[in-house]
CSV table of C-alpha atoms in Angstrom, one decimal:
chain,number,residue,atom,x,y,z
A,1,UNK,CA,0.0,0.0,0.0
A,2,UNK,CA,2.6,2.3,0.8
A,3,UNK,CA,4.6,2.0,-2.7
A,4,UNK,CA,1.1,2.3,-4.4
A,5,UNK,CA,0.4,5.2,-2.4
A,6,UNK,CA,4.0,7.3,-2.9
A,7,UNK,CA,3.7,6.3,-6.8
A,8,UNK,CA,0.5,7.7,-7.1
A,9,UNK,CA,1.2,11.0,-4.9
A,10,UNK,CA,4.9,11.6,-5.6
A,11,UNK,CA,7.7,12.0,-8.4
A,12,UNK,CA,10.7,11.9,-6.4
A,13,UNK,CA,10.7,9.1,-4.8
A,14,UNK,CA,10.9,6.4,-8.0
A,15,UNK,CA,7.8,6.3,-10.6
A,16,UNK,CA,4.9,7.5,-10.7
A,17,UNK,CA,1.7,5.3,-11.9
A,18,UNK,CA,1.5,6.9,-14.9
A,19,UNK,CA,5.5,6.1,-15.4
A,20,UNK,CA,4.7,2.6,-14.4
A,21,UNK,CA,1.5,2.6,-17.2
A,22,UNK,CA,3.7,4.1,-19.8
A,23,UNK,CA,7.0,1.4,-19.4
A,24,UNK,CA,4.3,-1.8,-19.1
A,25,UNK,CA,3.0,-0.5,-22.2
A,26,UNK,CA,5.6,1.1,-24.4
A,27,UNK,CA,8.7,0.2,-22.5
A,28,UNK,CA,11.0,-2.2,-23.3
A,29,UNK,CA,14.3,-3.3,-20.2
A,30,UNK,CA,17.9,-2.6,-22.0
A,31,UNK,CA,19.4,-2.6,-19.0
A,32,UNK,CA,20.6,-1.9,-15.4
A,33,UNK,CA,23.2,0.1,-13.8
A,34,UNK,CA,25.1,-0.1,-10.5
A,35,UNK,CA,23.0,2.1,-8.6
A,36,UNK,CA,20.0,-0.7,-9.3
A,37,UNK,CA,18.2,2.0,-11.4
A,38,UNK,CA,16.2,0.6,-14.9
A,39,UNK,CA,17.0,1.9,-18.3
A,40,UNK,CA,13.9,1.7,-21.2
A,41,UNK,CA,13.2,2.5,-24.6
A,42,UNK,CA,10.1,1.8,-26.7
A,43,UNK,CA,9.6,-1.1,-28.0
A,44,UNK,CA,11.7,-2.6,-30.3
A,45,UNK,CA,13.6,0.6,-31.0
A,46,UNK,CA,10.9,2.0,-32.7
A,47,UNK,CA,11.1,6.2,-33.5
A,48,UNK,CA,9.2,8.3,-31.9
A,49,UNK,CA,7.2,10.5,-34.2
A,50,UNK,CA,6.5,13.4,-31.7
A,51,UNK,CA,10.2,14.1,-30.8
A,52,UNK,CA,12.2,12.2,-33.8
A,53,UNK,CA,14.5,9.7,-32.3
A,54,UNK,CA,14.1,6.6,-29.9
A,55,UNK,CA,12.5,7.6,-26.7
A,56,UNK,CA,14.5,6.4,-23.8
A,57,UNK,CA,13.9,6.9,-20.3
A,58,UNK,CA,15.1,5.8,-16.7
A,59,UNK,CA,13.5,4.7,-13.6
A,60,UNK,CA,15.6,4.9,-10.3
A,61,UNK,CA,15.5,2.7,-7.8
A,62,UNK,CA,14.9,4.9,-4.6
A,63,UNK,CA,15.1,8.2,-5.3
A,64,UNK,CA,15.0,10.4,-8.4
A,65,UNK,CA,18.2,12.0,-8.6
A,66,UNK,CA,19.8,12.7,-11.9
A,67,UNK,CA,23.1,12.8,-10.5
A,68,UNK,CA,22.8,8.9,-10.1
A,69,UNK,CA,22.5,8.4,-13.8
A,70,UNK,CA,26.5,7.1,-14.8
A,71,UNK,CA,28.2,8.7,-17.4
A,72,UNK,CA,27.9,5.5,-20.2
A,73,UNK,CA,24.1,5.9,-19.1
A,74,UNK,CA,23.9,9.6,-19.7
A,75,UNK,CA,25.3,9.7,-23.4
A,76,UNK,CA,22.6,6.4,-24.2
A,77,UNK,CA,19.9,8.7,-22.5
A,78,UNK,CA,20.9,11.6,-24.8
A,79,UNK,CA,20.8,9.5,-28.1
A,80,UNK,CA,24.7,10.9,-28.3
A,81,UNK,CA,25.2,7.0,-28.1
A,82,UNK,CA,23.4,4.8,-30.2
A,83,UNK,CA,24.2,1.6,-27.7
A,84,UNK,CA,23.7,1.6,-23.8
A,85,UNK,CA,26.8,0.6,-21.8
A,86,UNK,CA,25.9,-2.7,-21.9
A,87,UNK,CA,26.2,-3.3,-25.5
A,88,UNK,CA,29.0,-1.0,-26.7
A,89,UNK,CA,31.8,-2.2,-24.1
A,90,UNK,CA,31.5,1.2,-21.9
A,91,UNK,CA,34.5,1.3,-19.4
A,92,UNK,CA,35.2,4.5,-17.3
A,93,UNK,CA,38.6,6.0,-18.3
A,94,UNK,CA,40.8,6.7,-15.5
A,95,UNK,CA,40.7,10.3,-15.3
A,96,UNK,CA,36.6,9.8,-14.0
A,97,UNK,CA,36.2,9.9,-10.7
A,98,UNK,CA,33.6,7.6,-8.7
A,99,UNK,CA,30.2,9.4,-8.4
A,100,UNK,CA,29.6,11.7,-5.5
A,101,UNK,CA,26.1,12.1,-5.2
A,102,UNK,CA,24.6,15.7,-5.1
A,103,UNK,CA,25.5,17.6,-1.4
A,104,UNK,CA,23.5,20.6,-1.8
A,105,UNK,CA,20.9,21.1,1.1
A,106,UNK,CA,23.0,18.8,3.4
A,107,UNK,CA,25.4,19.2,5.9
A,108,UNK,CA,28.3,18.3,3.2
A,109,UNK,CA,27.2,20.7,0.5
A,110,UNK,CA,29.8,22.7,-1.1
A,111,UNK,CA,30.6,26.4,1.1
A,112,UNK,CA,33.7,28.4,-0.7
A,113,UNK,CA,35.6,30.3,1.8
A,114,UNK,CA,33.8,33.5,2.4
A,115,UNK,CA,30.3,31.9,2.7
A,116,UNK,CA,28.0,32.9,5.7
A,117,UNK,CA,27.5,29.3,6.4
A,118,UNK,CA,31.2,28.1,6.1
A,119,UNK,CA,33.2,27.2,9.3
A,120,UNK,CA,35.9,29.3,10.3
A,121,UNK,CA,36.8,32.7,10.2
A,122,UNK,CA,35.9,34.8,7.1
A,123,UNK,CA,39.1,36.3,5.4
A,124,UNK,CA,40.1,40.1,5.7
A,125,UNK,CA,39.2,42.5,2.9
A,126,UNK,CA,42.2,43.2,0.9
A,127,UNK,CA,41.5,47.2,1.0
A,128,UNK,CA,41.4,46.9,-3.0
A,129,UNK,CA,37.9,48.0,-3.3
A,130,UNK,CA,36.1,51.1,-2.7
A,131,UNK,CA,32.1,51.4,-2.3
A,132,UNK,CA,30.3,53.5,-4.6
A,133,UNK,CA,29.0,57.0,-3.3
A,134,UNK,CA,26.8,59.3,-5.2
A,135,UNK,CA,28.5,62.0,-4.3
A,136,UNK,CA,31.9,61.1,-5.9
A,137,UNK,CA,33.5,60.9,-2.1
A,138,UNK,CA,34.5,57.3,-0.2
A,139,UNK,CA,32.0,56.1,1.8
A,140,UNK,CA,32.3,57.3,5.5
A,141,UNK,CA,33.9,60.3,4.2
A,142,UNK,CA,32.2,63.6,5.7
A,143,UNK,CA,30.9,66.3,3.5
A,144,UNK,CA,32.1,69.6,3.1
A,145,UNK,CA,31.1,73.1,4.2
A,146,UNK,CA,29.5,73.4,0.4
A,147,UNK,CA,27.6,70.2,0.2
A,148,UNK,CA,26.1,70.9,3.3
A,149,UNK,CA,25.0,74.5,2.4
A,150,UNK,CA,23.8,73.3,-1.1
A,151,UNK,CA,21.4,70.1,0.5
């Protein structure tokens, strides 16, 4: 009940019914990837008239997350490959590094020095930079006897 009840009510957390509808029907397996999510085309490899190429699609297994999609899977996905991983002999090359799935919103996101919410002291200014005033003077700086008389 609860899987029926998340795929009828939510996207993010795998299919939806009408995803589930749509592969029974028009779906057809090529393959799985590491991560234990489901790649599908239409049947038989057939062209799809609306958008011009092969439809292809994923379904994750917990989560949808793009950034769990593997490079090998990405390009199929993309019809800039016309094999999935699978069938073309896909193998990483060494300068790839193993996925890191996507921090933002957690504890472990990504904060560049200088952030309000990094840890640590926030650097100095460097004194290079000078804040705009209308009235041609530094900030701070205190008008004169004739900019007070004119205002």
């Amino acid at each position: 009940m609860k899987t029926f009840l998340l795929q009828f009510f939510t996207w993010w957390s795998g299919q939806t019914i009408g995803t589930r509808f749509h592969t029974w029907r028009f779906g057809e397996l090529v393959g799985t990837d590491e991560f234990g999510n489901t790649y599908y085309q239409t049947i038989g490899g057939k062209v799809d008239p609306q958008i011009g190429v092969v439809r292809r699609w994923v379904i994750y297994k917990d989560r949808t997350e793009a950034t769990l999609t593997p490079p090998g899977w990405v390009g199929w996905l993309r019809n800039t490959s016309p094999l999935p991983p699978t069938q073309d002999g896909y193998a990483p090359r060494e300068w790839e590094k193993p996925h890191v799935p996507n921090m933002t919103g957690t504890p472990f996101a990504y904060r560049p020095q200088g952030s309000i919410l990094s840890t640590g002291e926030r650097p100095a200014a460097t004194g290079d930079y000078e804040a705009w005033s209308p009235t041609g003077q530094p900030v701070g700086a205190r008008p004169t006897e004739g900019e007070i008389s004119r205002g």
